[in-house]
Amino acid sequence: MNLKSERRGIHVDQSELLCKKGCGYYGNPAWQGFCSKCWREEYHKARQKQIQEDWELAERLQREEEEAYASSQSTQGAQSLTFSKFEEKKTNEKTRKVTTVKKFFTASSRAGAKKALAGKLKEIQEAKAPSPSIHRQASIETDRVSKEFIEFIRTYQKPGQDIYKQCKLFLDTMSHKRELSIEEQSECAQDFYQNVADRLQTRWKVPPEKVEKAMDEVEKYIMTRQYKYVFCPETTDDEKKDLAVQKRIRALHWVTPQMLCVPVSEEIPEVSDMVVKAITDIIEMDSKRVPRDKLACITKCSKHIFNAIKITKNEPASADDFLPTLIYIVLKGNPPRLQSNIQYITRFCNPSRLMTGEDGYYFTNLCCAVAFIEKLDAQSLNLSQEDFDRFMTGQTSPKKQESDSFSPDVCLGVKQMCKSLDLLSQLNERQERIVSEAKKLEKDLIDWTDGITKEVEDIVEKYPLEIKAKSQALAAIDSENVENDKLPPPLQPQVYAG
Amino acid sequence: MSGRRVDAKVVLLGQEGVGKSSLVERCAHGRFRAGPYQNTIGAAFVAKVMTVGDQTVTLGIWDTAGSERYEAMSRIYYRGARAAVVCYDLTDSGSFQRAKFWVNELQNCEEGCRIYLCGTKSDLLEEDRRKRGVDFHDVQDYADEIKADLFETSSKTGQSVDELFQKVAEDYVNFSAFQVMTEDKGVNLSQRNSPYFYSCCHH
């Protein structure tokens, strides 16, 4: 600090102290060299411009998004929308930072070489602070959580004061450790949980149930404040992994419940209702800031899954039923920033809860589901490698082959129509078969008559019918008798006197 | 039940259909899946309170998916488990071979995890001795070799189920009492070295 003010002291001259606009009043470095009145005007203008720009950017992104999604397949529906929102928000945040930096650059270069240094300093300070609107929004929630925390901690009296002091100290320390790797920061947080719990138990002799409760509040308080620095930090490849998982799940859109052996029948309206609720819960996880709240979302999702299985099978679900269903829900829901959320929970959740309790059980199952999806191959779906490859490349879809597997979001009428169409096509097939059979029969009949005629003709040809005249035959009896001539002439009847 | 504190994680491993879920059901509610269920939605996770001497211990019992397609993920399940109940079907020798697979995995990856071998469906043997597919003495020898406890249970009749989990709880109490003693030192050391406590003095 000392060094900076000394340097500034040397370079500053009288003219620089005045308002940059030349209104004659003194300027202030905090207002970029303007006097308070001119700064308000300038700032107002810049703000308006920025809002306008942001709005335009958001609109453009929205348009692009819509165009992109109109062309892509419609099955992804709700979940991709959620993700697009998140992507848009992220891009927005980044662009905003960039424009702020740019603006300061141009401003300082116009103002001349002397002011460049001061300008840069400010620019760095400015760039470090998040944009005002986001900051304000975050601080509302942070304030609320802080108030609740203080109120809660009051009920603990003296140990409460101690916890509060420890938390403040921890947050302060952590603010100087932003450049540490995320693993080291995670370790700090875990140490902190451990130490506070130990302190409460051994030094203040607080009963275990109350320690548990206090630890939940401590986690809520510090993680609400730490969230923006340690969730999906730029130093890790969490974001890249998120996108990879996202892409993977999109590529697997064709997986049916039958392939995963999911014991849930979405034909039953009550069950499909549960499935929708489970998907909503798992997507909601991303919106929470405290690890424990994220875990609660997973637990809620799991309970809905158990209900869905129970209604379908009419008996309580076992792990053999639960895991495939959870995998199916994750595939259908494609929850945003899945990997980041899992990492964040692993790094910053109070470990006692994560490792053993019921929440931990469901979280572990979710980790398994994600691992399964990442490694999933033809064998794990009981498919042949060729089928799997064809489905992955989108050449065919298994849904067309199995007419009885509808996606549950299709309404009843459409299902009925599909069934009718199916029946019609079956009927058509049968009709065609009958016609062709009839034609065959006709042909057979013609062939048969032809055959018979030909056969008869053949036989007739083979054994020609020669009918000799009967008389001729009789006359010929003795025609060959050579000695006929030698015979005496036949006796002639003679008349004697009588 | 969902919010309660759990002391030890106990995983159930075993081939699909050996009766892990029935074991959980029997352990949690003292009944067998043969009747109507009203008040349970799932038997995949159960927090079971056990009494050991004058202490109470809460075991978090984790059912796992036994299908081979999830084999690659089983490591995620048993990470940090204090005890593993490896189940096999007494009438199916194939399931015992699978059980050996998990025992190997556990020995390689999860040293702090105690192993319990659990033969299931012993009631079927009561009906017909010839149904036995896994010899008791073979398993006993194997159990000695891997330093595991052996139980032959029936979730239908409840035979040996309570004994099994009682033993798990007792071992946890005895074993962890020893561990806490050694661990305590470790905590003290790390407290002094803890990066966050230290660095605050420099600012």
XYZ file of C-alpha atoms in Angstrom:
701
model
C 0.000 0.000 0.000
C 2.753 2.405 1.012
C 4.641 1.866 -2.193
C 1.660 2.669 -4.351
C 0.782 5.960 -2.663
C 4.369 7.164 -2.853
C 4.536 6.567 -6.531
C 1.246 8.266 -7.070
C 2.403 11.246 -5.012
C 5.340 11.911 -7.348
C 3.378 11.882 -10.542
C 0.277 13.811 -9.576
C 0.084 17.466 -10.519
C -2.544 20.109 -9.869
C -4.373 19.745 -13.201
C -4.861 16.065 -12.584
C -6.712 16.732 -9.378
C -9.440 18.632 -11.172
C -12.480 17.054 -12.729
C -11.687 15.568 -16.132
C -14.692 17.247 -17.620
C -13.252 20.607 -16.813
C -16.160 21.826 -14.738
C -13.702 23.372 -12.320
C -14.458 21.177 -9.327
C -11.975 18.717 -7.934
C -12.068 15.201 -9.289
C -11.623 12.010 -7.353
C -9.684 8.897 -8.429
C -12.516 6.791 -7.081
C -14.753 8.412 -9.678
C -12.169 8.043 -12.455
C -11.044 11.612 -12.094
C -14.471 13.174 -12.347
C -16.174 15.300 -9.744
C -19.137 13.674 -8.051
C -21.727 15.349 -10.279
C -19.984 14.618 -13.598
C -19.238 11.043 -12.458
C -22.890 10.418 -11.753
C -23.770 11.602 -15.240
C -20.999 9.605 -16.917
C -21.674 6.520 -14.906
C -25.353 6.715 -15.620
C -24.665 6.943 -19.359
C -22.212 4.039 -19.268
C -24.624 1.965 -17.268
C -27.441 2.618 -19.690
C -25.198 1.698 -22.586
C -24.079 -1.446 -20.863
C -27.605 -2.512 -20.020
C -28.558 -1.935 -23.632
C -25.602 -3.974 -24.838
C -26.282 -6.799 -22.458
C -29.870 -6.866 -23.472
C -28.968 -7.039 -27.123
C -26.447 -9.752 -26.477
C -28.951 -11.775 -24.501
C -31.480 -11.357 -27.272
C -29.019 -12.430 -29.923
C -27.994 -15.465 -27.904
C -31.592 -16.355 -27.359
C -32.217 -16.163 -31.108
C -29.208 -18.293 -31.899
C -30.191 -20.756 -29.245
C -33.694 -21.042 -30.584
C -32.470 -21.546 -34.101
C -30.022 -24.184 -32.991
C -32.616 -26.024 -30.984
C -35.298 -25.807 -33.601
C -33.023 -27.734 -35.914
C -31.878 -30.242 -33.341
C -34.131 -33.060 -32.236
C -37.058 -32.140 -30.070
C -36.698 -35.006 -27.628
C -34.228 -33.137 -25.484
C -36.876 -30.552 -24.592
C -36.847 -29.187 -21.118
C -33.422 -30.201 -19.989
C -31.494 -28.663 -22.851
C -33.365 -25.438 -22.265
C -32.142 -25.278 -18.715
C -28.639 -25.878 -19.863
C -28.826 -23.284 -22.602
C -29.885 -20.759 -20.002
C -26.884 -21.573 -17.934
C -24.578 -21.348 -20.904
C -26.049 -18.036 -21.870
C -25.620 -16.697 -18.389
C -22.025 -17.791 -18.341
C -21.215 -16.220 -21.655
C -22.982 -13.127 -20.514
C -20.906 -12.868 -17.408
C -17.705 -13.281 -19.324
C -18.579 -10.792 -22.022
C -19.557 -8.268 -19.452
C -16.179 -8.515 -17.808
C -14.448 -8.207 -21.129
C -16.357 -5.102 -22.154
C -15.587 -3.435 -18.849
C -11.916 -4.075 -19.353
C -12.014 -2.859 -22.941
C -13.811 0.309 -22.007
C -11.169 1.203 -19.487
C -8.442 0.530 -21.952
C -9.805 2.919 -24.534
C -10.596 5.527 -21.929
C -7.094 5.528 -20.524
C -5.385 5.665 -23.907
C -7.444 8.686 -24.869
C -6.674 10.416 -21.598
C -2.965 10.406 -22.325
C 0.172 8.611 -21.302
C 0.378 10.111 -17.833
C -2.890 8.742 -16.738
C -2.305 5.358 -18.258
C -0.761 3.933 -15.125
C -3.478 5.110 -12.810
C -6.045 3.931 -15.308
C -4.545 0.489 -15.445
C -4.475 0.200 -11.711
C -8.122 1.050 -11.538
C -8.879 -1.242 -14.365
C -7.322 -4.134 -12.497
C -9.263 -3.309 -9.387
C -12.413 -3.020 -11.396
C -11.850 -6.264 -13.262
C -11.382 -8.118 -10.018
C -14.714 -7.005 -8.664
C -17.665 -8.765 -10.265
C -20.120 -6.669 -12.224
C -22.401 -4.634 -9.978
C -25.722 -6.277 -10.749
C -24.482 -9.773 -10.027
C -22.692 -8.619 -6.951
C -25.814 -6.991 -5.609
C -27.907 -10.056 -6.284
C -25.449 -12.324 -4.549
C -25.111 -10.054 -1.591
C -28.851 -10.071 -0.953
C -28.764 -13.787 -0.427
C -25.488 -13.650 1.440
C -26.924 -11.015 3.761
C -29.987 -13.103 4.391
C -27.896 -16.157 5.196
C -25.602 -14.111 7.428
C -28.545 -12.739 9.373
C -30.001 -16.193 9.822
C -26.652 -17.518 10.896
C -26.163 -14.796 13.495
C -29.642 -15.368 14.833
C -29.050 -19.080 15.054
C -25.664 -18.724 16.648
C -27.135 -16.501 19.382
C -29.017 -19.478 20.734
C -25.666 -21.110 21.430
C -24.484 -18.187 23.592
C -20.813 -18.401 24.363
C -19.839 -21.300 22.106
C -21.851 -19.522 19.430
C -19.681 -16.430 19.689
C -16.646 -18.596 19.375
C -17.992 -20.312 16.258
C -18.814 -16.966 14.725
C -15.317 -15.714 15.357
C -13.840 -18.868 13.862
C -16.005 -18.543 10.764
C -15.019 -14.932 10.241
C -11.392 -15.849 10.631
C -11.735 -18.724 8.193
C -13.443 -16.584 5.563
C -10.820 -13.916 5.960
C -8.026 -16.451 5.586
C -9.634 -18.019 2.592
C -9.929 -14.657 0.859
C -6.118 -14.565 0.832
C -5.890 -18.073 -0.530
C -7.787 -17.787 -3.744
C -4.705 -18.650 -5.749
C -4.301 -22.008 -3.971
C -5.333 -25.101 -5.895
C -8.891 -26.216 -5.330
C -7.718 -29.359 -3.543
C -5.809 -27.293 -1.009
C -8.786 -25.026 -0.499
C -10.948 -28.082 -0.025
C -8.527 -29.388 2.563
C -8.696 -26.082 4.421
C -12.467 -26.291 4.514
C -12.420 -29.901 5.700
C -9.902 -29.031 8.409
C -12.088 -26.168 9.423
C -15.179 -28.375 9.790
C -13.173 -30.856 11.803
C -11.706 -28.206 14.060
C -14.969 -26.430 14.752
C -16.722 -29.711 15.542
C -13.886 -30.754 17.844
C -13.888 -27.393 19.555
C -17.604 -27.546 20.201
C -17.396 -31.044 21.541
C -14.267 -30.921 23.656
C -13.925 -27.310 24.655
C -17.567 -26.306 24.999
C -19.008 -29.733 25.777
C -21.915 -29.255 23.427
C -24.049 -32.412 23.028
C -23.558 -34.253 19.699
C -27.010 -33.431 18.263
C -26.429 -29.744 18.823
C -22.963 -29.967 17.292
C -24.523 -31.562 14.239
C -27.030 -28.742 13.920
C -24.416 -26.077 14.420
C -22.180 -27.672 11.809
C -25.006 -27.564 9.288
C -25.397 -23.838 9.897
C -21.656 -23.244 9.730
C -21.508 -25.043 6.415
C -24.413 -23.013 5.090
C -22.837 -19.748 6.188
C -19.325 -20.245 4.901
C -20.247 -22.042 1.687
C -22.791 -19.402 0.676
C -19.912 -16.957 0.836
C -17.327 -19.209 -0.750
C -19.556 -20.554 -3.520
C -18.649 -18.134 -6.286
C -14.931 -18.687 -5.791
C -14.864 -22.442 -5.416
C -17.709 -23.747 -7.545
C -16.401 -24.890 -10.931
C -13.220 -22.814 -10.573
C -11.308 -21.807 -13.670
C -8.164 -23.529 -12.405
C -9.744 -26.966 -12.880
C -11.162 -28.740 -15.896
C -14.537 -29.194 -14.191
C -16.271 -27.194 -16.872
C -14.753 -29.296 -19.629
C -15.898 -32.434 -17.864
C -19.377 -30.970 -17.449
C -19.645 -30.413 -21.149
C -18.289 -33.891 -21.883
C -20.910 -35.519 -19.660
C -23.580 -33.294 -21.150
C -22.577 -34.344 -24.645
C -22.362 -37.977 -23.682
C -25.877 -37.964 -22.244
C -27.206 -36.256 -25.347
C -25.583 -38.921 -27.503
C -27.318 -41.569 -25.399
C -30.810 -40.146 -25.837
C -31.962 -43.399 -27.445
C -31.463 -45.589 -24.352
C -34.775 -47.101 -23.297
C -35.841 -48.219 -19.816
C -35.930 -51.787 -21.108
C -32.244 -51.726 -21.997
C -31.325 -50.641 -18.475
C -33.798 -53.080 -16.912
C -35.546 -50.224 -15.146
C -38.392 -51.592 -13.053
C -40.571 -48.531 -13.615
C -43.562 -48.452 -15.902
C -44.301 -44.942 -17.046
C -47.631 -46.032 -18.482
C -49.026 -45.585 -14.987
C -49.777 -41.842 -14.630
C -48.786 -41.801 -10.962
C -45.405 -43.282 -11.798
C -44.696 -40.944 -14.675
C -45.580 -38.112 -12.297
C -42.936 -39.371 -9.867
C -40.406 -39.633 -12.680
C -41.024 -36.016 -13.652
C -40.633 -34.928 -10.033
C -37.391 -36.867 -9.701
C -36.022 -35.204 -12.823
C -37.039 -31.773 -11.543
C -35.252 -32.391 -8.256
C -32.024 -33.512 -9.832
C -32.008 -30.507 -12.154
C -32.750 -28.201 -9.246
C -29.556 -29.313 -7.541
C -27.514 -26.932 -9.669
C -29.384 -23.891 -8.358
C -28.409 -24.502 -4.722
C -25.277 -22.997 -3.238
C -24.759 -24.967 -0.047
C -23.448 -28.538 -0.469
C -26.022 -29.811 2.008
C -28.871 -28.272 0.002
C -27.529 -29.912 -3.120
C -27.459 -33.233 -1.287
C -31.023 -32.654 -0.155
C -32.048 -32.353 -3.813
C -30.433 -35.696 -4.598
C -32.186 -37.284 -1.640
C -35.540 -35.854 -2.690
C -34.984 -37.158 -6.199
C -34.117 -40.605 -4.828
C -37.267 -40.744 -2.696
C -39.363 -40.063 -5.751
C -37.565 -42.848 -7.569
C -38.282 -45.241 -4.714
C -41.928 -44.288 -4.831
C -42.066 -44.832 -8.571
C -40.558 -48.315 -8.184
C -42.822 -49.162 -5.316
C -45.952 -48.218 -7.246
C -44.825 -50.187 -10.291
C -43.643 -53.329 -8.504
C -45.932 -53.135 -5.511
C -43.067 -53.919 -3.159
C -40.208 -51.878 -1.665
C -37.324 -51.170 -3.981
C -33.890 -52.659 -3.483
C -30.556 -51.315 -4.670
C -30.817 -53.574 -7.712
C -33.908 -51.599 -8.737
C -32.760 -48.207 -7.588
C -29.451 -47.756 -9.394
C -30.738 -48.497 -12.922
C -33.656 -46.143 -12.340
C -31.364 -43.390 -11.128
C -29.212 -43.878 -14.222
C -32.315 -43.604 -16.342
C -33.400 -40.411 -14.555
C -29.968 -38.840 -15.059
C -30.038 -39.793 -18.752
C -33.492 -38.316 -19.159
C -32.885 -35.211 -17.101
C -29.344 -34.391 -18.237
C -28.815 -32.188 -15.172
C -26.687 -29.099 -15.762
C -23.074 -28.985 -14.541
C -23.292 -32.493 -13.129
C -19.567 -33.024 -12.723
C -18.995 -29.606 -11.145
C -21.742 -30.242 -8.640
C -20.400 -33.642 -7.694
C -16.894 -32.248 -7.321
C -18.113 -29.288 -5.296
C -20.059 -31.516 -2.917
C -17.123 -33.886 -2.537
C -14.722 -31.051 -1.820
C -16.751 -28.841 0.445
C -19.440 -30.885 2.130
C -19.084 -31.725 5.779
C -17.483 -35.194 5.443
C -19.363 -36.890 8.276
C -22.582 -36.411 6.363
C -21.164 -37.407 3.038
C -19.508 -40.642 3.993
C -22.043 -42.472 6.086
C -25.529 -41.015 6.269
C -28.522 -41.520 4.043
C -27.670 -38.449 1.956
C -24.255 -39.966 1.407
C -25.833 -43.172 0.192
C -27.834 -41.422 -2.503
C -24.891 -39.234 -3.447
C -22.717 -42.322 -3.878
C -25.372 -43.828 -6.097
C -25.389 -40.679 -8.194
C -21.608 -40.897 -8.560
C -22.046 -44.515 -9.656
C -24.707 -43.516 -12.147
C -22.425 -40.892 -13.677
C -19.499 -43.313 -13.785
C -21.740 -45.897 -15.432
C -22.918 -43.406 -18.052
C -19.352 -42.422 -18.825
C -18.255 -46.023 -19.295
C -21.453 -47.361 -20.796
C -20.951 -49.680 -23.764
C -22.867 -52.210 -25.829
C -22.360 -54.944 -23.277
C -23.814 -52.996 -20.390
C -27.041 -52.522 -22.330
C -27.174 -56.116 -23.596
C -26.840 -54.910 -27.168
C -24.654 -56.112 -29.990
C -21.723 -53.862 -30.835
C -23.206 -53.130 -34.297
C -26.558 -52.069 -32.860
C -24.841 -49.915 -30.265
C -22.722 -48.199 -32.903
C -25.695 -47.618 -35.136
C -27.669 -46.066 -32.287
C -24.717 -43.920 -31.231
C -24.213 -42.553 -34.726
C -27.935 -41.944 -35.016
C -28.439 -44.164 -38.035
C -31.377 -45.880 -36.446
C -33.390 -45.472 -33.335
C -34.475 -48.404 -31.218
C -37.796 -46.701 -30.609
C -38.887 -47.393 -34.172
C -38.245 -51.066 -33.744
C -40.099 -51.517 -30.528
C -43.477 -50.008 -31.105
C -44.525 -50.577 -27.496
C -41.874 -48.343 -25.962
C -43.115 -44.794 -26.043
C -41.416 -41.906 -24.465
C -43.610 -40.962 -21.528
C -43.991 -37.321 -22.493
C -46.141 -38.356 -25.422
C -49.778 -37.700 -24.517
C -52.457 -40.362 -24.396
C -54.032 -39.404 -27.723
C -50.766 -39.712 -29.576
C -50.128 -43.073 -27.985
C -53.581 -44.234 -29.060
C -52.934 -42.940 -32.558
C -49.603 -44.730 -32.745
C -51.275 -47.923 -31.644
C -54.027 -47.508 -34.219
C -51.487 -46.824 -36.919
C -49.693 -49.930 -35.881
C -52.889 -51.947 -36.091
C -53.710 -50.453 -39.460
C -50.355 -51.333 -40.876
C -50.772 -54.857 -39.555
C -54.203 -55.035 -41.139
C -52.836 -53.737 -44.392
C -50.188 -56.390 -44.348
C -52.746 -59.099 -43.821
C -54.930 -57.727 -46.580
C -52.018 -57.821 -48.956
C -51.234 -61.304 -47.930
C -54.796 -62.417 -48.622
C -54.795 -60.750 -52.042
C -51.526 -62.346 -52.987
C -52.725 -65.724 -51.706
C -55.894 -65.370 -53.733
C -53.883 -64.536 -56.819
C -51.748 -67.527 -56.197
C -54.801 -69.700 -55.850
C -56.166 -68.377 -59.132
C -52.873 -69.050 -60.820
C -52.770 -72.508 -59.280
C -56.212 -73.268 -60.630
C -55.285 -72.084 -64.117
C -52.083 -74.023 -63.929
C -53.981 -77.080 -62.818
C -56.421 -77.037 -65.695
C -53.609 -76.332 -68.089
C -51.638 -79.147 -66.589
C -54.485 -81.592 -66.882
C -55.146 -80.587 -70.489
C -51.522 -80.994 -71.308
C -51.324 -84.328 -69.622
C -54.333 -85.569 -71.470
C -52.925 -84.310 -74.731
C -49.650 -86.025 -73.987
C -51.335 -89.292 -73.336
C -53.492 -88.922 -76.373
C -50.408 -88.253 -78.409
C -48.592 -91.171 -76.942
C -51.403 -93.595 -77.476
C -53.227 -92.393 -80.582
C -56.738 -93.715 -80.764
C -57.222 -95.644 -84.001
C -60.720 -96.805 -84.428
C -60.998 -99.276 -87.364
C -64.353 -99.729 -89.005
C -66.140 -102.692 -87.619
C -67.245 -104.046 -91.079
C -63.810 -103.891 -92.461
C -62.648 -105.884 -89.612
C -65.234 -108.523 -90.173
C -64.543 -108.695 -93.910
C -60.948 -109.120 -93.278
C -61.394 -112.211 -91.258
C -60.588 -114.436 -94.094
C -59.166 -112.016 -96.592
C -55.788 -113.445 -96.116
C -56.981 -116.871 -96.865
C -55.013 -117.597 -100.007
C -56.760 -120.699 -100.969
C -60.070 -119.006 -101.089
C -60.116 -119.188 -104.834
C -59.651 -122.863 -104.806
C -62.710 -123.322 -102.847
C -65.549 -124.608 -104.707
C -68.179 -122.087 -105.414
C -70.701 -121.779 -102.807
C -73.564 -123.999 -103.097
C -76.414 -122.498 -104.888
C -79.867 -123.360 -103.773
C -81.630 -125.473 -106.307
C -85.276 -126.075 -106.713
C -86.316 -129.654 -107.232
C -89.666 -130.668 -108.391
C -91.566 -131.173 -105.507
C -34.704 -41.280 10.193
C -33.117 -39.577 7.229
C -31.410 -36.827 9.220
C -29.923 -38.943 11.927
C -26.285 -39.212 12.607
C -24.641 -42.406 11.451
C -21.451 -43.726 13.026
C -20.342 -46.467 10.688
C -20.909 -47.368 7.100
C -21.669 -51.020 6.429
C -21.957 -52.164 2.820
C -23.688 -55.299 1.632
C -22.023 -56.906 -1.360
C -23.038 -59.970 -3.292
C -24.426 -61.312 -6.506
C -27.863 -60.275 -7.700
C -30.548 -62.388 -6.101
C -28.628 -63.716 -3.115
C -30.960 -61.785 -0.862
C -29.125 -58.632 0.170
C -32.293 -56.597 0.166
C -34.153 -59.177 2.194
C -31.348 -59.091 4.707
C -31.709 -55.310 4.984
C -35.445 -55.668 5.342
C -35.091 -58.317 8.037
C -32.476 -56.317 9.874
C -34.443 -53.074 9.736
C -37.976 -54.248 10.341
C -37.602 -57.806 11.573
C -39.695 -59.274 8.779
C -39.423 -61.062 5.480
C -40.739 -59.872 2.138
C -43.849 -61.924 2.041
C -46.573 -59.603 3.043
C -47.991 -56.201 2.148
C -45.699 -53.279 2.760
C -47.205 -50.043 3.862
C -44.596 -47.953 5.535
C -41.367 -48.610 3.700
C -40.639 -47.229 0.297
C -37.235 -48.762 -0.072
C -34.844 -51.054 1.682
C -31.673 -49.744 0.099
C -30.412 -47.672 3.012
C -31.151 -48.290 6.666
C -29.852 -46.563 9.763
C -29.914 -49.180 12.495
C -29.326 -48.311 16.120
C -27.450 -51.024 17.992
C -26.579 -51.297 21.661
C -23.145 -52.504 22.631
C -22.693 -52.637 26.375
C -23.620 -49.156 27.564
C -23.018 -47.528 24.183
C -25.279 -47.027 21.248
C -23.955 -47.198 17.714
C -25.820 -46.300 14.571
C -24.950 -48.469 11.628
C -25.692 -47.087 8.183
C -26.420 -50.194 6.156
C -25.924 -49.749 2.405
C -27.492 -52.138 -0.038
C -25.670 -52.254 -3.374
C -26.615 -53.286 -6.870
C -25.132 -56.726 -7.453
C -25.506 -56.985 -11.200
C -22.281 -57.567 -13.093
C -22.841 -54.545 -15.266
C -22.157 -52.342 -12.234
C -19.083 -54.259 -11.140
C -16.727 -51.488 -12.244
C -18.507 -49.060 -9.954
C -18.504 -51.175 -6.797
C -15.378 -49.423 -5.580
C -17.308 -46.182 -5.314
C -19.749 -47.966 -3.008
C -17.419 -49.431 -0.473
C -15.103 -46.435 -0.208
C -14.819 -45.511 3.450
C -16.858 -48.473 4.678
C -16.018 -49.773 8.147
C -17.529 -53.163 7.494
C -18.572 -55.165 4.468
C -21.046 -58.027 4.626
C -20.244 -60.194 1.617
C -23.276 -62.324 0.862
C -23.591 -65.610 -1.008
C -26.434 -68.015 -1.544
C -25.900 -71.266 0.410
C -27.607 -73.207 -2.359
C -25.567 -71.687 -5.191
C -21.841 -72.339 -5.431
C -21.488 -69.735 -8.230
C -22.521 -66.987 -5.862
C -19.733 -67.988 -3.505
C -17.170 -67.618 -6.277
C -18.511 -64.106 -6.841
C -18.225 -63.433 -3.128
C -14.527 -64.269 -3.332
C -14.182 -61.625 -6.016
C -15.482 -58.943 -3.663
C -13.320 -60.145 -0.829
C -10.294 -59.711 -3.084
C -11.403 -56.254 -4.111
C -11.907 -55.232 -0.506
C -8.553 -56.567 0.579
C -6.839 -54.669 -2.202
C -8.652 -51.362 -1.972
C -10.203 -50.908 1.443
C -7.848 -51.976 4.164
C -9.752 -50.464 7.061
C -12.844 -52.418 6.187
C -13.685 -55.558 8.190
C -15.152 -58.424 6.205
C -18.081 -60.619 7.227
C -19.067 -63.601 5.128
C -22.763 -64.203 5.122
C -24.402 -67.294 3.660
C -28.065 -66.626 2.974
C -31.255 -68.664 2.613
C -30.326 -71.246 5.262
C -34.032 -72.015 5.664
C -33.911 -73.785 2.306
C -31.363 -76.189 3.784
C -33.674 -76.945 6.689
C -36.193 -78.198 4.188
C -33.741 -80.260 2.207
C -30.130 -80.885 3.162
C -29.198 -81.863 -0.381
C -29.798 -78.332 -1.576
C -26.581 -77.109 0.016
C -24.229 -75.943 -2.700
C -21.468 -74.462 -0.568
C -19.718 -76.582 2.027
C -19.618 -75.086 5.498
C -16.093 -76.225 6.283
C -14.676 -74.905 3.016
C -16.094 -71.500 3.783
C -14.929 -71.675 7.370
C -11.389 -72.366 6.154
C -11.626 -69.507 3.699
C -12.973 -67.194 6.396
C -10.047 -68.069 8.674
C -7.656 -67.411 5.858
C -9.005 -63.922 5.192
C -9.674 -63.274 8.900
C -13.361 -62.829 8.409
C -16.339 -63.861 10.510
C -18.791 -66.320 9.033
C -22.555 -66.404 9.484
C -25.142 -68.614 7.877
C -28.373 -66.696 7.958
C -31.960 -66.828 6.875
C -33.891 -63.649 6.284
C -37.070 -65.689 6.222
C -36.737 -67.135 9.709
C -34.392 -64.444 11.013
C -31.728 -66.974 11.916
C -28.376 -65.380 12.788
C -29.321 -62.012 11.240
C -29.314 -60.106 14.511
C -26.152 -61.903 15.599
C -24.434 -60.795 12.417
C -25.204 -57.108 12.851
C -24.575 -57.265 16.583
C -21.094 -58.572 15.836
C -20.549 -55.826 13.285
C -21.520 -53.216 15.860
C -19.368 -54.766 18.600
C -16.349 -54.957 16.340
C -16.911 -51.377 15.326
C -17.002 -50.197 18.929
C -13.944 -52.208 19.970
C -12.021 -51.472 16.828
C -12.825 -47.771 16.640
C -12.101 -47.242 20.341
C -8.629 -48.391 19.534
C -8.544 -46.241 16.442
C -9.727 -43.089 18.178
C -6.862 -43.454 20.625
C -4.319 -43.522 17.831
C -6.164 -41.048 15.680
C -6.418 -38.453 18.423
C -2.733 -37.881 18.316
C -2.941 -37.358 14.592
C -5.660 -34.766 14.959
C -3.641 -32.807 17.512
C -0.641 -32.750 15.266
C -2.555 -31.639 12.240
C -4.287 -28.980 14.284
C -1.006 -27.335 14.943
C 0.012 -27.633 11.327
C -3.391 -26.752 9.991
C -2.794 -24.286 7.163
C -5.707 -22.103 8.072
C -4.904 -21.681 11.731
C -1.355 -20.869 10.977
C -1.637 -18.412 8.192
C -4.110 -16.211 10.016
C -1.294 -15.065 12.294
C 0.672 -13.706 9.369
C -2.006 -11.330 8.177
